[in-house]
Each structure stands twice: as C-alpha cells, then as structure tokens.
Amino acid sequence: MCMVIFAPLFAIFAFATCGGYSGGLRLSVDCVNKTESNLSIDIAFAYPFRLYQVAFEVPTCEGKTRQKLALIGDSSSSAEFFVTVAVFAFLYSLAATVVYIFFQNKYRENNRGPLIDFIVTVVFSFLWLVGSSAWAKGLSDVKVATDPKEVLLLMSACKQPSNKCMAVHSPVMSSLNTSVVFGFLNFILWAGNIWFVFKETGWHSSGQRYLSDPMEKHSSSYSQGGYNQDSYGSSGGYSQQARLEPSSEEFGQQPSGPTSFTNQI
C-alpha cells in the first residue's frame, strides 16, 4: 500500500526538481578604464546541463574588444538518464495502481502478474540506484563548473591585478540537491518493496512447501521408528520372560525309570 501511495509522488518530485531546473550566476569585471567595465555579466544554464554550450562574453579591459567564453563540462547524460528513470517509474507505478485496484483477479491469474511485477520492481530498484549515483556525481561536476570562482579564472581580464573581478550572484542548487535525495529515497522504496512483491509470487509459496515437506517426512518417520521400537521392546521382553519360566507340564512330570524297575523286582 505504501508503494502505491509514495512511488508516484517520489518519482514526480525526482524528475520535477531535476528536469525543471534553471539557474544562473552573475559576475562583474571592473576595469581600470571604467568605460570598458561590465558590472553585470549574467550566465544562465538549465537542464540538461550541457554546460559547454553555455556561451557568454566578457570584457578584456584592453580596449573595446570582448572575450567569448563558455562553461566547462557536460552532465547531460546522467541528468537525462535520471529523469528518464523517474518518468518511467512514475508511469509504471500509476499502471500498477490501476491493476491493483481494478484488476486484482487478473493480476493473480496463473501467477503471471506477480512475477512480472517482481521482475520490474527489481529492475527499477537497480535503475534508481545507478541513476541516483550517476546524477549525484553529475551534480557535483555542475557545481564545480558553475562556481563563480572557477568561472572568473577563465577570464583574461581577471588575471591582471589592476582589474577587480567578483561574483555578484551565485547559482542556487537547492532543488537539484532535493532531486538527488528523492532519487535515493526512490531506490529505498523500490528495493524495500521487493520482498512484499516476492511473497505474492509462486516462488515464495513453492519454497515454503519445499521446506515443509522434508520436515513432515522427518517427523512422521521419527514417530514410526519410536512406535516400532516400543512394540519390539515389549514383545521381546514378553518372549524372554516366557522362556525363563518353566511350563507347568515340565514341572509336574515324574521320572518313570525307577518306578518301572521296582515293578520288575
């Protein structure tokens, strides 16, 4: 039930906080010649974070010439993979919710539904782990590439001590941090649901029968062995006692030899 409720919500938060991100930073370059200065250099970037395509121009403080630069890095593969996993997980969780509520009989028919659900749950757990880990590394690269201090090092004007370069506004990464958190929460949710889905499959029930049958056979054989031993012991003791006690016919029989000898005399 928790899976049905939280899986779509967690997936929405994951791809919304990552796929809908747009941010930027602002820098200023104050040249010795004030007419060449630019105190508001805006650099904007967004999903899917192909930073090498983010170009901007800065003053060189050497006349009116301007320097064309671009950010460094490309985190589009990890970001797009993360969002793709989140979207497909959201769609599957919605479909599974509909099946659980309205098609419960068909879901359990021939054990095919639980097996498919189990396999898909394992696959999505693995994808969430890989996608979240890759995106966490990609986000770390984005933070480094968009750090104002790192961007200022790219400008030739900022390498001259007479010019003053500073960061006016740094990018806000809180929503991207939230996306990574929800990514690992999705992994925990899907991985924790593996056991509950496995119990619905025929593998779990057959495994229980396999474990219970040898125990029943062992207990039945033990009870039969005890019964035979008791009966054997009782019968053996009885026959032994019968052999030790003399019979009444043997005890009461008189010797016939002397009697016949007296009669002859």
PDB file of C-alpha atoms in Angstrom:
ATOM      1  CA  MET A   1       0.000   0.000   0.000  1.00  0.00           C
ATOM      2  CA  CYS A   2       2.869   2.377   0.775  1.00  0.00           C
ATOM      3  CA  MET A   3       4.361   1.600  -2.608  1.00  0.00           C
ATOM      4  CA  VAL A   4       1.114   2.561  -4.338  1.00  0.00           C
ATOM      5  CA  ILE A   5       0.931   5.874  -2.472  1.00  0.00           C
ATOM      6  CA  PHE A   6       4.523   7.068  -2.317  1.00  0.00           C
ATOM      7  CA  ALA A   7       6.075   5.710  -5.535  1.00  0.00           C
ATOM      8  CA  PRO A   8       4.258   8.133  -7.906  1.00  0.00           C
ATOM      9  CA  LEU A   9       4.840  11.075  -5.554  1.00  0.00           C
ATOM     10  CA  PHE A  10       8.539  10.396  -5.080  1.00  0.00           C
ATOM     11  CA  ALA A  11       9.003   9.923  -8.826  1.00  0.00           C
ATOM     12  CA  ILE A  12       7.254  13.255  -9.537  1.00  0.00           C
ATOM     13  CA  PHE A  13       9.476  15.109  -7.065  1.00  0.00           C
ATOM     14  CA  ALA A  14      12.580  13.455  -8.535  1.00  0.00           C
ATOM     15  CA  PHE A  15      12.087  14.408 -12.183  1.00  0.00           C
ATOM     16  CA  ALA A  16      10.390  17.738 -11.446  1.00  0.00           C
ATOM     17  CA  THR A  17      13.216  19.080  -9.282  1.00  0.00           C
ATOM     18  CA  CYS A  18      15.835  17.977 -11.810  1.00  0.00           C
ATOM     19  CA  GLY A  19      14.145  18.367 -15.195  1.00  0.00           C
ATOM     20  CA  GLY A  20      12.578  21.701 -14.365  1.00  0.00           C
ATOM     21  CA  TYR A  21      15.701  23.401 -13.077  1.00  0.00           C
ATOM     22  CA  SER A  22      17.061  26.630 -14.477  1.00  0.00           C
ATOM     23  CA  GLY A  23      19.626  28.805 -12.758  1.00  0.00           C
ATOM     24  CA  GLY A  24      22.420  31.209 -13.295  1.00  0.00           C
ATOM     25  CA  LEU A  25      25.150  33.323 -11.851  1.00  0.00           C
ATOM     26  CA  ARG A  26      26.193  36.954 -12.195  1.00  0.00           C
ATOM     27  CA  LEU A  27      29.731  38.288 -12.332  1.00  0.00           C
ATOM     28  CA  SER A  28      31.275  41.743 -12.528  1.00  0.00           C
ATOM     29  CA  VAL A  29      34.518  42.923 -14.113  1.00  0.00           C
ATOM     30  CA  ASP A  30      35.711  46.361 -13.058  1.00  0.00           C
ATOM     31  CA  CYS A  31      38.485  47.537 -15.372  1.00  0.00           C
ATOM     32  CA  VAL A  32      40.906  50.353 -14.742  1.00  0.00           C
ATOM     33  CA  ASN A  33      39.237  52.145 -17.594  1.00  0.00           C
ATOM     34  CA  LYS A  34      35.662  52.348 -16.306  1.00  0.00           C
ATOM     35  CA  THR A  35      34.206  52.570 -19.803  1.00  0.00           C
ATOM     36  CA  GLU A  36      35.387  49.066 -20.508  1.00  0.00           C
ATOM     37  CA  SER A  37      33.921  47.593 -17.332  1.00  0.00           C
ATOM     38  CA  ASN A  38      30.903  45.294 -17.165  1.00  0.00           C
ATOM     39  CA  LEU A  39      29.420  45.007 -13.718  1.00  0.00           C
ATOM     40  CA  SER A  40      26.578  42.654 -14.676  1.00  0.00           C
ATOM     41  CA  ILE A  41      27.607  39.560 -16.614  1.00  0.00           C
ATOM     42  CA  ASP A  42      24.717  37.073 -16.486  1.00  0.00           C
ATOM     43  CA  ILE A  43      25.373  33.404 -17.218  1.00  0.00           C
ATOM     44  CA  ALA A  44      22.281  31.208 -17.364  1.00  0.00           C
ATOM     45  CA  PHE A  45      22.144  27.423 -17.576  1.00  0.00           C
ATOM     46  CA  ALA A  46      19.435  24.795 -17.231  1.00  0.00           C
ATOM     47  CA  TYR A  47      18.573  21.128 -17.695  1.00  0.00           C
ATOM     48  CA  PRO A  48      20.062  19.007 -19.318  1.00  0.00           C
ATOM     49  CA  PHE A  49      23.256  20.825 -18.255  1.00  0.00           C
ATOM     50  CA  ARG A  50      25.254  20.832 -21.463  1.00  0.00           C
ATOM     51  CA  LEU A  51      27.460  23.493 -19.968  1.00  0.00           C
ATOM     52  CA  TYR A  52      29.895  23.611 -22.864  1.00  0.00           C
ATOM     53  CA  GLN A  53      27.090  25.134 -24.923  1.00  0.00           C
ATOM     54  CA  VAL A  54      26.549  27.994 -22.438  1.00  0.00           C
ATOM     55  CA  ALA A  55      28.470  30.878 -24.058  1.00  0.00           C
ATOM     56  CA  PHE A  56      28.959  34.405 -22.747  1.00  0.00           C
ATOM     57  CA  GLU A  57      31.098  37.453 -23.457  1.00  0.00           C
ATOM     58  CA  VAL A  58      33.299  39.345 -21.018  1.00  0.00           C
ATOM     59  CA  PRO A  59      35.441  42.460 -21.363  1.00  0.00           C
ATOM     60  CA  THR A  60      39.175  42.125 -21.765  1.00  0.00           C
ATOM     61  CA  CYS A  61      39.908  45.554 -20.306  1.00  0.00           C
ATOM     62  CA  GLU A  62      42.098  46.168 -23.354  1.00  0.00           C
ATOM     63  CA  GLY A  63      40.022  48.449 -25.434  1.00  0.00           C
ATOM     64  CA  LYS A  64      36.590  47.536 -26.698  1.00  0.00           C
ATOM     65  CA  THR A  65      37.453  44.002 -27.577  1.00  0.00           C
ATOM     66  CA  ARG A  66      35.470  41.274 -25.816  1.00  0.00           C
ATOM     67  CA  GLN A  67      36.373  37.720 -24.961  1.00  0.00           C
ATOM     68  CA  LYS A  68      33.987  34.872 -25.824  1.00  0.00           C
ATOM     69  CA  LEU A  69      33.935  32.090 -23.276  1.00  0.00           C
ATOM     70  CA  ALA A  70      31.850  29.032 -22.396  1.00  0.00           C
ATOM     71  CA  LEU A  71      31.346  26.971 -19.289  1.00  0.00           C
ATOM     72  CA  ILE A  72      33.183  23.682 -18.933  1.00  0.00           C
ATOM     73  CA  GLY A  73      31.559  20.288 -18.620  1.00  0.00           C
ATOM     74  CA  ASP A  74      28.646  18.169 -19.814  1.00  0.00           C
ATOM     75  CA  SER A  75      26.375  16.400 -17.319  1.00  0.00           C
ATOM     76  CA  SER A  76      23.516  15.823 -19.755  1.00  0.00           C
ATOM     77  CA  SER A  77      23.882  12.012 -19.865  1.00  0.00           C
ATOM     78  CA  SER A  78      23.491  11.475 -16.136  1.00  0.00           C
ATOM     79  CA  ALA A  79      20.742  14.099 -15.809  1.00  0.00           C
ATOM     80  CA  GLU A  80      18.719  12.742 -18.722  1.00  0.00           C
ATOM     81  CA  PHE A  81      19.109   9.162 -17.528  1.00  0.00           C
ATOM     82  CA  PHE A  82      17.912  10.153 -14.062  1.00  0.00           C
ATOM     83  CA  VAL A  83      14.856  11.951 -15.416  1.00  0.00           C
ATOM     84  CA  THR A  84      14.058   9.098 -17.805  1.00  0.00           C
ATOM     85  CA  VAL A  85      14.095   6.561 -14.963  1.00  0.00           C
ATOM     86  CA  ALA A  86      11.862   8.831 -12.888  1.00  0.00           C
ATOM     87  CA  VAL A  87       9.326   9.281 -15.701  1.00  0.00           C
ATOM     88  CA  PHE A  88       9.069   5.567 -16.481  1.00  0.00           C
ATOM     89  CA  ALA A  89       8.875   4.701 -12.781  1.00  0.00           C
ATOM     90  CA  PHE A  90       6.019   7.174 -12.412  1.00  0.00           C
ATOM     91  CA  LEU A  91       4.147   5.685 -15.374  1.00  0.00           C
ATOM     92  CA  TYR A  92       4.630   2.116 -14.191  1.00  0.00           C
ATOM     93  CA  SER A  93       3.566   2.914 -10.635  1.00  0.00           C
ATOM     94  CA  LEU A  94       0.369   4.514 -11.972  1.00  0.00           C
ATOM     95  CA  ALA A  95      -0.338   1.463 -14.138  1.00  0.00           C
ATOM     96  CA  ALA A  96       0.362  -0.875 -11.221  1.00  0.00           C
ATOM     97  CA  THR A  97      -2.009   1.130  -9.013  1.00  0.00           C
ATOM     98  CA  VAL A  98      -4.818   0.720 -11.532  1.00  0.00           C
ATOM     99  CA  VAL A  99      -4.166  -3.032 -11.789  1.00  0.00           C
ATOM    100  CA  TYR A 100      -4.041  -3.494  -8.004  1.00  0.00           C
ATOM    101  CA  ILE A 101      -7.379  -1.737  -7.522  1.00  0.00           C
ATOM    102  CA  PHE A 102      -9.490  -2.736 -10.520  1.00  0.00           C
ATOM    103  CA  PHE A 103      -7.916  -5.925 -11.928  1.00  0.00           C
ATOM    104  CA  GLN A 104      -6.878  -7.877  -8.835  1.00  0.00           C
ATOM    105  CA  ASN A 105      -8.240 -11.204 -10.151  1.00  0.00           C
ATOM    106  CA  LYS A 106      -6.426 -10.953 -13.472  1.00  0.00           C
ATOM    107  CA  TYR A 107      -3.284  -9.863 -11.640  1.00  0.00           C
ATOM    108  CA  ARG A 108      -3.176 -13.149  -9.709  1.00  0.00           C
ATOM    109  CA  GLU A 109      -4.251 -15.329 -12.609  1.00  0.00           C
ATOM    110  CA  ASN A 110      -1.663 -18.009 -13.488  1.00  0.00           C
ATOM    111  CA  ASN A 111       0.839 -16.224 -11.212  1.00  0.00           C
ATOM    112  CA  ARG A 112       1.934 -14.198 -14.249  1.00  0.00           C
ATOM    113  CA  GLY A 113       1.131 -10.773 -12.817  1.00  0.00           C
ATOM    114  CA  PRO A 114       3.147 -11.121  -9.587  1.00  0.00           C
ATOM    115  CA  LEU A 115       6.146 -12.500 -11.485  1.00  0.00           C
ATOM    116  CA  ILE A 116       6.152  -9.581 -13.917  1.00  0.00           C
ATOM    117  CA  ASP A 117       5.715  -7.140 -11.037  1.00  0.00           C
ATOM    118  CA  PHE A 118       8.603  -8.737  -9.148  1.00  0.00           C
ATOM    119  CA  ILE A 119      10.988  -8.571 -12.116  1.00  0.00           C
ATOM    120  CA  VAL A 120      10.067  -4.961 -12.926  1.00  0.00           C
ATOM    121  CA  THR A 121      10.494  -3.946  -9.271  1.00  0.00           C
ATOM    122  CA  VAL A 122      14.000  -5.438  -9.166  1.00  0.00           C
ATOM    123  CA  VAL A 123      14.921  -3.690 -12.427  1.00  0.00           C
ATOM    124  CA  PHE A 124      13.659  -0.296 -11.266  1.00  0.00           C
ATOM    125  CA  SER A 125      15.462  -0.670  -7.934  1.00  0.00           C
ATOM    126  CA  PHE A 126      18.717  -1.188  -9.817  1.00  0.00           C
ATOM    127  CA  LEU A 127      17.993   1.701 -12.198  1.00  0.00           C
ATOM    128  CA  TRP A 128      17.203   4.057  -9.325  1.00  0.00           C
ATOM    129  CA  LEU A 129      20.490   3.174  -7.621  1.00  0.00           C
ATOM    130  CA  VAL A 130      22.537   3.661 -10.786  1.00  0.00           C
ATOM    131  CA  GLY A 131      20.674   6.787 -11.890  1.00  0.00           C
ATOM    132  CA  SER A 132      20.842   8.477  -8.489  1.00  0.00           C
ATOM    133  CA  SER A 133      24.537   7.727  -8.082  1.00  0.00           C
ATOM    134  CA  ALA A 134      25.357   8.967 -11.583  1.00  0.00           C
ATOM    135  CA  TRP A 135      23.300  12.117 -11.145  1.00  0.00           C
ATOM    136  CA  ALA A 136      24.929  12.818  -7.760  1.00  0.00           C
ATOM    137  CA  LYS A 137      28.308  12.745  -9.499  1.00  0.00           C
ATOM    138  CA  GLY A 138      26.954  14.863 -12.368  1.00  0.00           C
ATOM    139  CA  LEU A 139      25.572  17.423  -9.945  1.00  0.00           C
ATOM    140  CA  SER A 140      28.955  17.661  -8.252  1.00  0.00           C
ATOM    141  CA  ASP A 141      30.524  18.456 -11.635  1.00  0.00           C
ATOM    142  CA  VAL A 142      27.849  21.077 -12.330  1.00  0.00           C
ATOM    143  CA  LYS A 143      28.552  22.779  -9.024  1.00  0.00           C
ATOM    144  CA  VAL A 144      32.269  22.948  -9.773  1.00  0.00           C
ATOM    145  CA  ALA A 145      31.775  24.218 -13.336  1.00  0.00           C
ATOM    146  CA  THR A 146      29.321  26.941 -12.275  1.00  0.00           C
ATOM    147  CA  ASP A 147      31.276  28.085  -9.244  1.00  0.00           C
ATOM    148  CA  PRO A 148      31.878  31.827  -9.745  1.00  0.00           C
ATOM    149  CA  LYS A 149      35.480  31.481  -8.622  1.00  0.00           C
ATOM    150  CA  GLU A 150      36.121  28.860 -11.293  1.00  0.00           C
ATOM    151  CA  VAL A 151      34.428  30.952 -13.981  1.00  0.00           C
ATOM    152  CA  LEU A 152      36.474  34.033 -13.067  1.00  0.00           C
ATOM    153  CA  LEU A 153      39.653  32.058 -13.660  1.00  0.00           C
ATOM    154  CA  LEU A 154      38.645  31.695 -17.317  1.00  0.00           C
ATOM    155  CA  MET A 155      38.695  35.480 -17.907  1.00  0.00           C
ATOM    156  CA  SER A 156      41.913  37.070 -19.082  1.00  0.00           C
ATOM    157  CA  ALA A 157      40.935  40.419 -17.552  1.00  0.00           C
ATOM    158  CA  CYS A 158      40.766  38.868 -14.098  1.00  0.00           C
ATOM    159  CA  LYS A 159      44.381  37.718 -14.348  1.00  0.00           C
ATOM    160  CA  GLN A 160      45.543  41.321 -14.197  1.00  0.00           C
ATOM    161  CA  PRO A 161      45.831  42.624 -10.619  1.00  0.00           C
ATOM    162  CA  SER A 162      44.717  46.132 -11.636  1.00  0.00           C
ATOM    163  CA  ASN A 163      41.241  44.838 -12.585  1.00  0.00           C
ATOM    164  CA  LYS A 164      38.665  43.872  -9.998  1.00  0.00           C
ATOM    165  CA  CYS A 165      36.567  40.757 -10.657  1.00  0.00           C
ATOM    166  CA  MET A 166      33.941  39.465  -8.251  1.00  0.00           C
ATOM    167  CA  ALA A 167      30.830  37.315  -8.049  1.00  0.00           C
ATOM    168  CA  VAL A 168      27.578  39.212  -7.657  1.00  0.00           C
ATOM    169  CA  HIS A 169      25.201  36.262  -7.553  1.00  0.00           C
ATOM    170  CA  SER A 170      25.870  32.531  -7.177  1.00  0.00           C
ATOM    171  CA  PRO A 171      23.590  29.787  -8.541  1.00  0.00           C
ATOM    172  CA  VAL A 172      21.037  28.223  -6.167  1.00  0.00           C
ATOM    173  CA  MET A 173      21.319  24.425  -6.158  1.00  0.00           C
ATOM    174  CA  SER A 174      18.752  23.526  -3.502  1.00  0.00           C
ATOM    175  CA  SER A 175      16.268  21.976  -5.920  1.00  0.00           C
ATOM    176  CA  LEU A 176      19.000  19.881  -7.541  1.00  0.00           C
ATOM    177  CA  ASN A 177      20.104  18.656  -4.120  1.00  0.00           C
ATOM    178  CA  THR A 178      16.481  17.721  -3.461  1.00  0.00           C
ATOM    179  CA  SER A 179      16.357  15.694  -6.670  1.00  0.00           C
ATOM    180  CA  VAL A 180      19.323  13.583  -5.543  1.00  0.00           C
ATOM    181  CA  VAL A 181      17.687  12.979  -2.163  1.00  0.00           C
ATOM    182  CA  PHE A 182      14.442  11.865  -3.792  1.00  0.00           C
ATOM    183  CA  GLY A 183      16.418   9.655  -6.145  1.00  0.00           C
ATOM    184  CA  PHE A 184      17.875   7.642  -3.284  1.00  0.00           C
ATOM    185  CA  LEU A 185      14.519   7.661  -1.483  1.00  0.00           C
ATOM    186  CA  ASN A 186      13.003   6.075  -4.580  1.00  0.00           C
ATOM    187  CA  PHE A 187      15.714   3.424  -4.527  1.00  0.00           C
ATOM    188  CA  ILE A 188      14.964   2.625  -0.869  1.00  0.00           C
ATOM    189  CA  LEU A 189      11.225   2.498  -1.585  1.00  0.00           C
ATOM    190  CA  TRP A 190      11.515   0.187  -4.594  1.00  0.00           C
ATOM    191  CA  ALA A 191      14.170  -2.039  -3.009  1.00  0.00           C
ATOM    192  CA  GLY A 192      12.114  -2.392   0.146  1.00  0.00           C
ATOM    193  CA  ASN A 193       9.103  -3.422  -1.896  1.00  0.00           C
ATOM    194  CA  ILE A 194      10.955  -6.373  -3.474  1.00  0.00           C
ATOM    195  CA  TRP A 195      10.206  -8.647  -0.516  1.00  0.00           C
ATOM    196  CA  PHE A 196       6.498  -7.846  -0.473  1.00  0.00           C
ATOM    197  CA  VAL A 197       6.174  -8.458  -4.211  1.00  0.00           C
ATOM    198  CA  PHE A 198       8.175 -11.679  -3.915  1.00  0.00           C
ATOM    199  CA  LYS A 199       5.697 -13.040  -1.364  1.00  0.00           C
ATOM    200  CA  GLU A 200       2.940 -12.691  -3.980  1.00  0.00           C
ATOM    201  CA  THR A 201       4.780 -14.918  -6.468  1.00  0.00           C
ATOM    202  CA  GLY A 202       4.621 -18.686  -6.780  1.00  0.00           C
ATOM    203  CA  TRP A 203       8.340 -18.912  -5.992  1.00  0.00           C
ATOM    204  CA  HIS A 204       7.712 -17.982  -2.382  1.00  0.00           C
ATOM    205  CA  SER A 205       4.861 -20.462  -1.885  1.00  0.00           C
ATOM    206  CA  SER A 206       6.753 -23.284  -3.604  1.00  0.00           C
ATOM    207  CA  GLY A 207       9.783 -22.567  -1.440  1.00  0.00           C
ATOM    208  CA  GLN A 208       7.663 -22.855   1.693  1.00  0.00           C
ATOM    209  CA  ARG A 209       6.226 -26.184   0.506  1.00  0.00           C
ATOM    210  CA  TYR A 210       9.727 -27.454  -0.262  1.00  0.00           C
ATOM    211  CA  LEU A 211      10.876 -26.613   3.264  1.00  0.00           C
ATOM    212  CA  SER A 212       7.774 -28.012   4.979  1.00  0.00           C
ATOM    213  CA  ASP A 213       7.660 -31.400   3.178  1.00  0.00           C
ATOM    214  CA  PRO A 214      11.046 -32.710   4.473  1.00  0.00           C
ATOM    215  CA  MET A 215      10.124 -31.623   7.984  1.00  0.00           C
ATOM    216  CA  GLU A 216       6.828 -33.504   7.812  1.00  0.00           C
ATOM    217  CA  LYS A 217       8.544 -36.615   6.440  1.00  0.00           C
ATOM    218  CA  HIS A 218      11.189 -36.450   9.169  1.00  0.00           C
ATOM    219  CA  SER A 219       8.607 -36.119  11.945  1.00  0.00           C
ATOM    220  CA  SER A 220       6.482 -38.976  10.573  1.00  0.00           C
ATOM    221  CA  SER A 221       9.487 -41.308  10.237  1.00  0.00           C
ATOM    222  CA  TYR A 222      10.567 -40.463  13.762  1.00  0.00           C
ATOM    223  CA  SER A 223       7.145 -41.273  15.183  1.00  0.00           C
ATOM    224  CA  GLN A 224       7.014 -44.586  13.294  1.00  0.00           C
ATOM    225  CA  GLY A 225      10.509 -45.531  14.492  1.00  0.00           C
ATOM    226  CA  GLY A 226       9.572 -44.873  18.105  1.00  0.00           C
ATOM    227  CA  TYR A 227       6.421 -46.941  17.766  1.00  0.00           C
ATOM    228  CA  ASN A 228       8.270 -49.940  16.297  1.00  0.00           C
ATOM    229  CA  GLN A 229      10.917 -49.749  18.982  1.00  0.00           C
ATOM    230  CA  ASP A 230       8.333 -49.754  21.765  1.00  0.00           C
ATOM    231  CA  SER A 231       6.458 -52.639  20.261  1.00  0.00           C
ATOM    232  CA  TYR A 232       9.670 -54.591  19.729  1.00  0.00           C
ATOM    233  CA  GLY A 233      10.799 -53.971  23.255  1.00  0.00           C
ATOM    234  CA  SER A 234       7.503 -55.039  24.738  1.00  0.00           C
ATOM    235  CA  SER A 235       7.260 -58.191  22.622  1.00  0.00           C
ATOM    236  CA  GLY A 236      10.904 -59.077  23.240  1.00  0.00           C
ATOM    237  CA  GLY A 237      10.546 -58.747  26.977  1.00  0.00           C
ATOM    238  CA  TYR A 238       7.426 -60.825  26.949  1.00  0.00           C
ATOM    239  CA  SER A 239       9.004 -63.675  24.994  1.00  0.00           C
ATOM    240  CA  GLN A 240      12.109 -63.620  27.159  1.00  0.00           C
ATOM    241  CA  GLN A 241      10.025 -63.913  30.311  1.00  0.00           C
ATOM    242  CA  ALA A 242       8.123 -66.786  28.762  1.00  0.00           C
ATOM    243  CA  ARG A 243      11.332 -68.637  28.047  1.00  0.00           C
ATOM    244  CA  LEU A 244      12.653 -68.214  31.593  1.00  0.00           C
ATOM    245  CA  GLU A 245       9.544 -69.545  33.339  1.00  0.00           C
ATOM    246  CA  PRO A 246       9.199 -73.331  33.177  1.00  0.00           C
ATOM    247  CA  SER A 247       5.968 -74.845  31.914  1.00  0.00           C
ATOM    248  CA  SER A 248       3.536 -76.500  34.210  1.00  0.00           C
ATOM    249  CA  GLU A 249       3.771 -79.798  32.329  1.00  0.00           C
ATOM    250  CA  GLU A 250       7.564 -79.981  32.696  1.00  0.00           C
ATOM    251  CA  PHE A 251       7.416 -79.065  36.395  1.00  0.00           C
ATOM    252  CA  GLY A 252       4.762 -81.677  37.314  1.00  0.00           C
ATOM    253  CA  GLN A 253       6.198 -84.695  35.334  1.00  0.00           C
ATOM    254  CA  GLN A 254       7.701 -87.513  37.473  1.00  0.00           C
ATOM    255  CA  PRO A 255      10.646 -89.655  36.359  1.00  0.00           C
ATOM    256  CA  SER A 256       9.390 -93.030  35.054  1.00  0.00           C
ATOM    257  CA  GLY A 257      12.677 -95.016  35.202  1.00  0.00           C
ATOM    258  CA  PRO A 258      12.779 -96.122  38.944  1.00  0.00           C
ATOM    259  CA  THR A 259       9.113 -96.972  39.068  1.00  0.00           C
ATOM    260  CA  SER A 260       9.357 -99.415  36.263  1.00  0.00           C
ATOM    261  CA  PHE A 261      12.438-101.102  37.912  1.00  0.00           C
ATOM    262  CA  THR A 262      10.523-101.767  41.223  1.00  0.00           C
ATOM    263  CA  ASN A 263       7.692-103.353  39.409  1.00  0.00           C
ATOM    264  CA  GLN A 264      10.085-105.777  37.765  1.00  0.00           C
ATOM    265  CA  ILE A 265      11.515-106.879  41.110  1.00  0.00           C
TER     266      ILE A 265
END
